[in-house]
Short mmCIF file of C-alpha atoms in Angstrom, two decimals:
data_model
loop_
_atom_site.label_atom_id
_atom_site.label_comp_id
_atom_site.label_asym_id
_atom_site.label_seq_id
_atom_site.Cartn_x
_atom_site.Cartn_y
_atom_site.Cartn_z
CA UNK V 1 -11.20 -40.93 39.91
CA UNK V 2 -8.31 -41.30 42.33
CA UNK V 3 -5.87 -39.78 39.86
CA UNK V 4 -8.23 -36.90 39.13
CA UNK V 5 -8.68 -36.14 42.82
CA UNK V 6 -4.94 -36.21 43.44
CA UNK V 7 -4.14 -33.88 40.55
CA UNK V 8 -6.86 -31.45 41.57
CA UNK V 9 -5.50 -31.27 45.12
CA UNK V 10 -1.94 -30.87 43.83
CA UNK V 11 -2.95 -27.96 41.59
CA UNK V 12 -4.86 -26.26 44.40
CA UNK V 13 -1.90 -26.74 46.74
CA UNK V 14 0.43 -25.10 44.23
CA UNK V 15 -1.90 -22.10 43.94
CA UNK V 16 -2.08 -21.66 47.71
CA UNK V 17 1.69 -21.91 48.09
CA UNK V 18 2.19 -19.26 45.42
CA UNK V 19 0.46 -16.69 47.61
CA UNK V 20 3.15 -17.25 50.24
CA UNK V 21 5.98 -16.94 47.74
CA UNK V 22 5.08 -13.76 45.85
CA UNK V 23 6.86 -11.40 48.25
CA UNK V 24 9.98 -13.59 48.24
CA UNK V 25 10.19 -13.49 44.47
CA UNK V 26 9.50 -9.75 44.41
CA UNK V 27 12.26 -8.97 46.89
CA UNK V 28 14.91 -11.26 45.47
CA UNK V 29 14.30 -10.42 41.81
CA UNK V 30 13.85 -6.64 41.93
CA UNK V 31 17.28 -6.25 40.36
CA UNK V 32 16.03 -8.02 37.23
CA UNK V 33 12.56 -6.50 37.10
CA UNK V 34 11.29 -4.10 34.48
CA UNK V 35 11.42 -1.34 37.08
CA UNK V 36 15.18 -1.53 37.24
CA UNK V 37 15.65 -1.42 33.49
CA UNK V 38 16.50 1.83 31.69
CA UNK V 39 13.93 1.08 29.01
CA UNK V 40 10.77 -0.97 29.06
CA UNK V 41 12.11 -3.62 26.71
CA UNK V 42 15.81 -3.42 27.34
CA UNK V 43 16.49 -7.02 26.52
CA UNK V 44 14.31 -9.50 24.70
CA UNK V 45 15.90 -12.20 26.83
CA UNK V 46 14.53 -10.52 29.93
CA UNK V 47 11.27 -9.76 28.19
CA UNK V 48 10.54 -13.42 27.47
CA UNK V 49 11.68 -14.73 30.80
CA UNK V 50 14.70 -16.57 29.40
CA UNK V 51 16.83 -15.37 32.29
CA UNK V 52 17.92 -17.00 35.55
CA UNK V 53 14.39 -16.46 36.86
CA UNK V 54 12.24 -19.26 35.53
CA UNK V 55 8.98 -18.79 37.42
CA UNK V 56 8.20 -22.41 38.18
CA UNK V 57 11.69 -23.19 39.45
CA UNK V 58 11.84 -20.08 41.60
CA UNK V 59 8.52 -20.88 43.25
CA UNK V 60 9.65 -24.41 44.07
CA UNK V 61 12.82 -23.03 45.65
CA UNK V 62 10.89 -21.60 48.60
CA UNK V 63 8.78 -24.63 49.49
CA UNK V 64 9.72 -26.49 52.64
CA UNK V 65 12.36 -29.17 52.25
CA UNK V 66 14.85 -30.71 54.66
CA UNK V 67 17.78 -31.38 52.34
CA UNK V 68 19.36 -28.77 50.06
CA UNK V 69 17.56 -28.15 46.79
CA UNK V 70 19.53 -27.57 43.59
CA UNK V 71 18.27 -26.04 40.35
CA UNK V 72 20.39 -25.91 37.20
CA UNK V 73 19.39 -24.61 33.79
CA UNK V 74 20.88 -23.85 30.41
CA UNK V 75 19.33 -21.11 28.28
CA UNK V 76 19.95 -20.39 24.61
CA UNK V 77 18.59 -17.24 22.93
CA UNK V 78 19.06 -16.62 19.19
CA UNK V 79 17.92 -13.62 17.18
CA UNK V 80 17.84 -13.78 13.40
CA UNK V 81 21.17 -12.38 12.15
CA UNK V 82 21.68 -10.48 15.42
CA UNK V 83 22.31 -11.35 19.06
CA UNK V 84 23.05 -14.78 20.51
CA UNK V 85 23.00 -15.44 24.25
CA UNK V 86 24.08 -18.64 26.01
CA UNK V 87 23.52 -18.82 29.74
CA UNK V 88 24.16 -21.28 32.55
CA UNK V 89 22.32 -21.03 35.86
CA UNK V 90 22.96 -22.69 39.22
CA UNK V 91 20.77 -22.19 42.28
CA UNK V 92 21.08 -23.67 45.76
CA UNK V 93 18.36 -23.50 48.44
CA UNK V 94 19.17 -24.56 51.99
CA UNK V 95 16.98 -24.62 55.09
CA UNK V 96 18.39 -23.68 58.49
CA UNK V 97 15.90 -24.98 60.99
CA UNK V 98 12.19 -24.35 60.60
CA UNK V 99 12.34 -20.57 60.21
CA UNK V 100 15.24 -19.73 57.93
CA UNK V 101 16.29 -20.42 54.38
CA UNK V 102 19.19 -19.21 52.22
CA UNK V 103 18.78 -19.14 48.44
CA UNK V 104 21.88 -18.45 46.34
CA UNK V 105 21.94 -18.11 42.57
CA UNK V 106 24.87 -17.97 40.17
CA UNK V 107 24.50 -17.23 36.46
CA UNK V 108 27.08 -16.94 33.70
CA UNK V 109 26.15 -15.82 30.21
CA UNK V 110 27.95 -14.95 27.01
CA UNK V 111 26.57 -12.48 24.48
CA UNK V 112 27.75 -12.34 20.89
CA UNK V 113 26.46 -11.09 17.56
CA UNK V 114 25.38 -7.72 16.25
CA UNK V 115 23.06 -5.04 17.62
CA UNK V 116 21.27 -2.23 15.77
CA UNK V 117 23.30 0.94 16.34
CA UNK V 118 20.41 3.37 15.70
CA UNK V 119 21.38 4.69 12.26
CA UNK V 120 18.81 4.63 9.44
CA UNK V 121 19.04 2.25 6.48
CA UNK V 122 20.54 3.82 3.34
CA UNK V 123 20.96 3.00 -0.36
CA UNK V 124 24.73 3.40 -0.13
CA UNK V 125 27.39 1.71 1.99
CA UNK V 126 27.64 3.25 5.47
CA UNK V 127 30.85 3.28 7.52
CA UNK V 128 31.04 3.74 11.30
CA UNK V 129 33.97 4.25 13.64
CA UNK V 130 34.15 1.53 16.29
CA UNK V 131 33.51 2.64 19.90
CA UNK V 132 37.17 2.11 20.75
CA UNK V 133 38.26 4.48 17.98
CA UNK V 134 40.30 1.74 16.33
CA UNK V 135 38.88 0.44 13.07
CA UNK V 136 35.49 0.70 11.40
CA UNK V 137 32.46 -1.45 10.63
CA UNK V 138 30.09 -1.10 7.68
CA UNK V 139 26.46 -1.57 6.67
CA UNK V 140 25.72 -2.61 3.11
CA UNK V 141 23.10 -0.84 0.95
CA UNK V 142 19.58 -1.61 2.18
CA UNK V 143 20.93 -3.21 5.36
CA UNK V 144 20.04 -2.18 8.92
CA UNK V 145 23.27 -0.81 10.45
CA UNK V 146 24.46 -3.33 13.04
CA UNK V 147 27.34 -2.92 15.47
CA UNK V 148 29.20 -6.23 15.32
CA UNK V 149 31.28 -5.41 18.41
CA UNK V 150 28.41 -6.64 20.61
CA UNK V 151 30.34 -9.25 22.62
CA UNK V 152 30.43 -9.71 26.37
CA UNK V 153 30.51 -12.17 29.26
CA UNK V 154 28.45 -11.51 32.36
CA UNK V 155 28.60 -13.08 35.81
CA UNK V 156 25.64 -12.63 38.16
CA UNK V 157 25.46 -13.62 41.82
CA UNK V 158 22.47 -13.14 44.09
CA UNK V 159 21.59 -14.39 47.55
CA UNK V 160 18.39 -14.09 49.57
CA UNK V 161 17.80 -14.89 53.24
CA UNK V 162 14.21 -15.87 54.02
CA UNK V 163 13.09 -15.68 57.66
CA UNK V 164 9.74 -16.63 59.19
CA UNK V 165 9.72 -15.06 62.68
CA UNK V 166 6.11 -16.00 63.43
CA UNK V 167 3.28 -17.83 61.75
CA UNK V 168 1.86 -15.59 59.05
CA UNK V 169 4.92 -13.34 58.83
CA UNK V 170 7.80 -13.64 56.37
CA UNK V 171 10.81 -11.38 55.76
CA UNK V 172 13.58 -11.41 53.17
CA UNK V 173 16.96 -9.76 52.80
CA UNK V 174 19.11 -10.16 49.74
CA UNK V 175 22.10 -8.95 47.79
CA UNK V 176 22.93 -8.84 44.09
CA UNK V 177 26.13 -8.49 42.07
CA UNK V 178 26.53 -8.45 38.29
CA UNK V 179 29.83 -7.95 36.51
CA UNK V 180 30.65 -7.67 32.83
CA UNK V 181 33.51 -6.08 30.92
CA UNK V 182 32.16 -2.53 30.86
CA UNK V 183 29.37 -2.62 33.46
CA UNK V 184 29.02 -3.46 37.16
CA UNK V 185 25.83 -3.57 39.21
CA UNK V 186 25.45 -4.15 42.95
CA UNK V 187 22.27 -4.07 44.98
CA UNK V 188 20.42 -4.80 48.19
CA UNK V 189 16.79 -5.80 48.48
CA UNK V 190 14.38 -6.83 51.17
CA UNK V 191 10.74 -7.28 51.94
CA UNK V 192 8.06 -8.50 54.28
CA UNK V 193 4.76 -10.31 54.08
CA UNK V 194 1.96 -10.35 56.63
CA UNK V 195 -0.95 -12.79 56.53
CA UNK V 196 -4.36 -12.17 58.07
CA UNK V 197 -8.00 -13.06 57.51
CA UNK V 198 -7.28 -16.67 58.54
CA UNK V 199 -4.32 -16.74 56.16
CA UNK V 200 -6.44 -15.96 53.12
CA UNK V 201 -5.03 -12.44 52.66
CA UNK V 202 -1.38 -11.43 52.39
CA UNK V 203 -0.02 -7.89 52.29
CA UNK V 204 3.54 -7.41 51.13
CA UNK V 205 6.13 -4.69 50.87
CA UNK V 206 9.43 -5.01 49.00
CA UNK V 207 12.21 -2.61 48.15
CA UNK V 208 15.58 -2.54 46.49
CA UNK V 209 18.52 -0.20 45.99
CA UNK V 210 21.00 -0.68 43.15
CA UNK V 211 24.21 1.08 42.22
CA UNK V 212 25.55 0.63 38.70
CA UNK V 213 28.88 1.69 37.23
CA UNK V 214 29.36 2.08 33.47
CA UNK V 215 32.84 2.20 31.95
CA UNK V 216 32.27 1.95 28.18
CA UNK V 217 34.90 0.77 25.74
CA UNK V 218 36.62 3.84 24.31
CA UNK V 219 35.15 6.12 26.97
CA UNK V 220 31.76 7.80 27.27
CA UNK V 221 30.75 9.80 24.18
CA UNK V 222 30.17 13.48 24.88
CA UNK V 223 26.43 14.17 24.47
CA UNK V 224 25.30 14.62 20.86
CA UNK V 225 28.84 14.95 19.48
CA UNK V 226 29.45 13.93 15.88
CA UNK V 227 31.30 10.74 14.94
CA UNK V 228 34.71 11.31 13.34
CA UNK V 229 36.46 9.07 10.79
CA UNK V 230 40.12 8.17 10.33
CA UNK V 231 39.88 8.69 6.54
CA UNK V 232 39.21 12.41 7.05
CA UNK V 233 42.60 13.03 8.72
CA UNK V 234 46.15 13.02 7.40
CA UNK V 235 47.61 11.23 10.39
CA UNK V 236 46.63 8.85 13.16
CA UNK V 237 47.64 11.44 15.74
CA UNK V 238 45.33 14.07 14.25
CA UNK V 239 42.44 11.61 14.18
CA UNK V 240 43.11 10.49 17.76
CA UNK V 241 43.14 14.07 18.98
CA UNK V 242 39.78 14.78 17.33
CA UNK V 243 38.29 11.47 18.48
CA UNK V 244 39.28 12.24 22.08
CA UNK V 245 37.28 15.48 21.86
CA UNK V 246 34.14 13.35 21.44
CA UNK V 247 34.88 11.40 24.63
CA UNK V 248 34.47 11.96 28.35
CA UNK V 249 37.01 10.32 30.63
CA UNK V 250 36.23 8.13 33.62
CA UNK V 251 33.30 5.94 34.53
CA UNK V 252 29.76 7.06 35.29
CA UNK V 253 27.20 5.73 37.77
CA UNK V 254 23.47 5.18 38.08
CA UNK V 255 21.34 4.66 41.19
CA UNK V 256 17.96 2.93 41.31
CA UNK V 257 15.41 2.79 44.12
CA UNK V 258 12.51 0.35 43.70
CA UNK V 259 9.48 -0.03 45.98
CA UNK V 260 6.63 -2.51 45.54
CA UNK V 261 3.36 -2.83 47.48
CA UNK V 262 1.06 -5.79 47.00
CA UNK V 263 -2.03 -7.59 48.17
CA UNK V 264 -2.82 -11.25 47.53
CA UNK V 265 -6.27 -12.70 48.19
CA UNK V 266 -7.31 -16.34 48.18
CA UNK V 267 -10.87 -16.03 46.86
CA UNK V 268 -11.71 -19.71 47.36
CA UNK V 269 -9.91 -23.04 47.17
CA UNK V 270 -9.59 -22.61 43.39
CA UNK V 271 -9.04 -18.88 42.84
CA UNK V 272 -6.22 -16.56 43.87
CA UNK V 273 -5.94 -12.86 42.98
CA UNK V 274 -3.00 -10.49 43.28
CA UNK V 275 -2.52 -6.76 42.79
CA UNK V 276 0.81 -4.92 42.99
CA UNK V 277 1.87 -1.31 42.68
CA UNK V 278 5.51 -0.52 41.95
CA UNK V 279 7.46 2.70 41.74
CA UNK V 280 11.05 3.14 40.61
CA UNK V 281 13.29 6.20 40.63
CA UNK V 282 16.49 6.13 38.61
CA UNK V 283 19.17 8.82 38.73
CA UNK V 284 22.44 8.89 36.84
CA UNK V 285 23.90 7.69 33.55
CA UNK V 286 21.25 6.03 31.36
CA UNK V 287 22.68 6.87 27.92
CA UNK V 288 23.70 3.92 25.76
CA UNK V 289 27.30 4.79 24.78
CA UNK V 290 27.16 2.54 21.72
CA UNK V 291 24.07 4.04 20.03
CA UNK V 292 24.05 6.80 17.39
CA UNK V 293 21.57 8.84 15.33
CA UNK V 294 21.81 9.62 11.63
CA UNK V 295 21.76 13.29 10.59
CA UNK V 296 20.01 13.50 7.22
CA UNK V 297 19.38 16.12 4.53
CA UNK V 298 16.13 16.78 2.66
CA UNK V 299 16.81 13.80 0.35
CA UNK V 300 17.07 11.40 3.30
CA UNK V 301 20.81 11.01 2.77
CA UNK V 302 22.88 10.58 5.94
CA UNK V 303 25.46 13.36 6.16
CA UNK V 304 26.71 12.53 9.65
CA UNK V 305 26.18 10.50 12.82
CA UNK V 306 25.79 11.76 16.39
CA UNK V 307 26.11 9.91 19.68
CA UNK V 308 22.86 9.76 21.63
CA UNK V 309 22.07 11.45 24.95
CA UNK V 310 19.32 10.48 27.41
CA UNK V 311 17.98 12.27 30.50
CA UNK V 312 19.70 11.43 33.78
CA UNK V 313 16.50 10.96 35.79
CA UNK V 314 13.51 8.70 35.37
CA UNK V 315 10.42 8.01 37.47
CA UNK V 316 8.44 4.91 36.58
CA UNK V 317 5.21 3.49 38.01
CA UNK V 318 3.46 0.21 37.32
CA UNK V 319 0.25 -1.55 38.28
CA UNK V 320 0.07 -5.34 38.06
CA UNK V 321 -3.04 -7.53 38.38
CA UNK V 322 -2.98 -11.32 38.25
CA UNK V 323 -5.54 -14.09 38.64
CA UNK V 324 -4.63 -17.76 39.10
CA UNK V 325 -7.05 -20.66 39.06
CA UNK V 326 -6.53 -24.28 39.99
CA UNK V 327 -8.15 -26.65 37.52
CA UNK V 328 -8.88 -30.34 37.77
CA UNK V 329 -5.84 -31.18 35.68
CA UNK V 330 -3.68 -28.08 35.99
CA UNK V 331 -3.39 -24.35 36.63
CA UNK V 332 -4.32 -21.28 34.58
CA UNK V 333 -3.16 -17.72 35.20
CA UNK V 334 -3.75 -14.41 33.46
CA UNK V 335 -2.00 -11.12 34.27
CA UNK V 336 -2.00 -7.52 33.09
CA UNK V 337 0.61 -4.85 33.76
CA UNK V 338 0.27 -1.14 33.02
CA UNK V 339 3.36 1.04 33.27
CA UNK V 340 3.99 4.77 32.85
CA UNK V 341 7.03 6.99 33.30
CA UNK V 342 8.14 10.59 32.90
CA UNK V 343 9.93 9.70 29.67
CA UNK V 344 6.40 9.35 28.20
CA UNK V 345 6.74 5.59 27.73
CA UNK V 346 3.39 3.93 28.46
CA UNK V 347 3.25 0.16 28.21
CA UNK V 348 0.69 -2.63 28.42
CA UNK V 349 1.55 -6.28 29.05
CA UNK V 350 -0.94 -9.13 28.83
CA UNK V 351 0.41 -12.54 29.78
CA UNK V 352 -1.04 -15.99 30.38
CA UNK V 353 0.16 -19.48 31.28
CA UNK V 354 -1.92 -22.61 31.08
CA UNK V 355 -0.44 -25.71 32.70
CA UNK V 356 -1.94 -29.14 32.09
CA UNK V 357 -0.90 -32.10 34.23
CA UNK V 358 -0.56 -34.98 31.77
CA UNK V 359 0.05 -37.48 34.58
CA UNK V 360 1.01 -37.21 38.23
CA UNK V 361 4.65 -36.94 37.07
CA UNK V 362 4.50 -34.79 33.93
CA UNK V 363 2.97 -31.57 32.63
CA UNK V 364 2.91 -29.26 29.63
CA UNK V 365 2.52 -25.48 29.87
CA UNK V 366 1.45 -22.97 27.22
CA UNK V 367 2.84 -19.43 27.52
CA UNK V 368 1.39 -16.41 25.68
CA UNK V 369 2.50 -12.80 26.05
CA UNK V 370 1.67 -9.55 24.27
CA UNK V 371 3.43 -6.24 24.94
CA UNK V 372 2.91 -2.73 23.59
CA UNK V 373 4.62 0.56 24.39
CA UNK V 374 4.63 4.16 23.21
CA UNK V 375 7.80 6.04 22.25
CA UNK V 376 9.89 8.09 24.65
CA UNK V 377 9.45 11.83 24.21
CA UNK V 378 13.08 12.19 23.10
CA UNK V 379 13.03 9.26 20.67
CA UNK V 380 13.82 10.23 17.06
CA UNK V 381 14.30 8.13 13.97
CA UNK V 382 16.85 10.68 12.71
CA UNK V 383 18.18 14.23 13.10
CA UNK V 384 17.72 16.93 10.42
CA UNK V 385 20.76 18.84 9.17
CA UNK V 386 18.69 22.03 8.88
CA UNK V 387 17.64 21.94 12.55
CA UNK V 388 19.50 22.58 15.80
CA UNK V 389 20.60 19.54 17.79
CA UNK V 390 18.22 18.68 20.66
CA UNK V 391 19.41 18.33 24.24
CA UNK V 392 18.23 14.73 24.46
CA UNK V 393 17.79 12.29 21.62
CA UNK V 394 18.00 8.56 20.94
CA UNK V 395 17.23 6.35 17.95
CA UNK V 396 17.35 3.14 20.00
CA UNK V 397 14.30 1.22 18.76
CA UNK V 398 13.74 -0.13 22.29
CA UNK V 399 12.75 3.42 23.28
CA UNK V 400 10.41 3.79 20.31
CA UNK V 401 6.86 2.57 19.80
CA UNK V 402 6.99 -1.19 19.76
CA UNK V 403 4.80 -4.27 19.90
CA UNK V 404 6.12 -7.67 20.90
CA UNK V 405 4.68 -11.16 21.12
CA UNK V 406 5.77 -14.41 22.74
CA UNK V 407 4.39 -17.91 22.32
CA UNK V 408 5.94 -20.95 23.90
CA UNK V 409 5.58 -24.41 25.38
CA UNK V 410 7.20 -25.93 28.43
CA UNK V 411 7.31 -29.64 29.23
CA UNK V 412 8.14 -31.05 32.65
CA UNK V 413 8.81 -34.63 33.72
CA UNK V 414 9.48 -35.99 37.21
CA UNK V 415 12.15 -38.69 36.83
CA UNK V 416 12.36 -41.91 38.84
CA UNK V 417 14.96 -40.48 41.21
CA UNK V 418 12.70 -37.49 41.96
CA UNK V 419 14.50 -35.01 39.70
CA UNK V 420 12.24 -32.59 37.83
CA UNK V 421 13.40 -32.10 34.23
CA UNK V 422 11.91 -29.27 32.17
CA UNK V 423 12.34 -28.05 28.61
CA UNK V 424 11.01 -24.73 27.34
CA UNK V 425 10.87 -23.54 23.72
CA UNK V 426 9.53 -20.10 22.80
CA UNK V 427 9.24 -17.86 19.77
CA UNK V 428 9.57 -14.12 20.35
CA UNK V 429 8.98 -11.26 17.92
CA UNK V 430 9.52 -7.51 18.28
CA UNK V 431 7.66 -5.20 15.89
CA UNK V 432 8.95 -1.60 16.03
CA UNK V 433 6.37 0.96 14.91
CA UNK V 434 6.63 4.36 13.21
CA UNK V 435 5.31 6.90 15.71
CA UNK V 436 4.88 9.73 13.19
CA UNK V 437 8.25 10.26 11.49
CA UNK V 438 8.32 11.34 7.83
CA UNK V 439 10.26 8.97 5.60
CA UNK V 440 11.83 11.57 3.33
CA UNK V 441 13.74 10.82 0.14
CA UNK V 442 15.53 7.49 0.05
CA UNK V 443 14.32 6.54 3.55
CA UNK V 444 10.97 5.42 2.15
CA UNK V 445 12.70 2.86 -0.09
CA UNK V 446 13.65 0.69 2.89
CA UNK V 447 12.04 -0.78 5.99
CA UNK V 448 13.27 1.54 8.74
CA UNK V 449 11.37 -0.47 11.39
CA UNK V 450 12.27 -4.12 10.72
CA UNK V 451 10.92 -6.92 12.89
CA UNK V 452 13.28 -8.76 15.20
CA UNK V 453 12.61 -12.50 15.67
CA UNK V 454 14.15 -14.80 18.26
CA UNK V 455 14.02 -18.38 19.50
CA UNK V 456 14.52 -19.20 23.18
CA UNK V 457 15.29 -22.70 24.46
CA UNK V 458 15.79 -23.68 28.09
CA UNK V 459 16.66 -27.01 29.68
CA UNK V 460 16.40 -27.26 33.46
CA UNK V 461 16.78 -29.78 36.28
CA UNK V 462 15.60 -29.51 39.90
CA UNK V 463 16.72 -32.06 42.46
#
């Protein structure tokens, strides 16, 4: 009975503390939220949570402690025959008196493998000019065209200052920097939380501004221009001159403004509810310079490839509802997110975690997630050679109709020296859907919407 009582109180305490931490997480992580992403499922790593923002560790980072708190984690993400991501994360949390805390996070990841370039699968060998204009890569008959130049190293640094000026009031101010070979992102974020109703209700407001600079390898493709090939020219100079006509010089930028409003209510000592509304406005370069579309004839044969072009503005809104309940031996939460934007992408996300305390020093947590989205209004599986080129078009499957599912387990163990060790293993699957495109000619012979499977493993330590 004593153990049961202790675990029940511990679970209830964790639920109550979460209500005080929601605004902190919202403000410090806006740069990695779905609002800041150019598409709803930009990265399956982000989608499954296998990023520097493990929820349990982040929540613990803001609890009161006298000495510095350190979190380290290693994440491995592996798609079948596609992308591999290895990431290391270091986070330091330090109190300064009773009212201030500084949380700094450093993450380094490497990305290798191959990414779908947007072209349709064909019965003959397909050849593509590399983004740099030097060399080619090929897709075999019946094979999804993959760009094997997908390699990068990314360094991310974020820092958040948490200040509690008075009882029941909390403010945050943070900065964010991410640098990779062809992309740089910097941002500022902040927020506030106000408690009332005897501390049972919290209202929060968070915002963020981000400025991104894209400098693609080989330059930015001119919108909807056709790919050229070295084999079609008598000399390297002639090819280079024609290739340069498909490129725009210089870098391009993108600006993002995110705002989030939320209300958290402690219903009773076991139940906590949260509702959030978020709006994001993005302006600037959102085209993926490495994606193409196939131009096909009436037989479904690809007769050319064109570089994609996306709109330079996007307004996105989301509504998030979450319920969390403390149980005798753990915690259960269930959340739903609905998102819409003026690209005509509507998405639904249903997610749940069920944590069971095995002992006073160990737990296991089940994670389930289901996601569904509609296609962007400018998404196309292909272009037709008997039709004029559209102003905007993309064959990036992440902008198409898609379903995705995640199932995973996380185990945590408090060691004798007080260190919390956790291990998380998840299976993730994306299922692209056909949103009404005719599979003409040879296209119907192949799966033009193949599933994408991935395994995510994470090992973490908090001390």
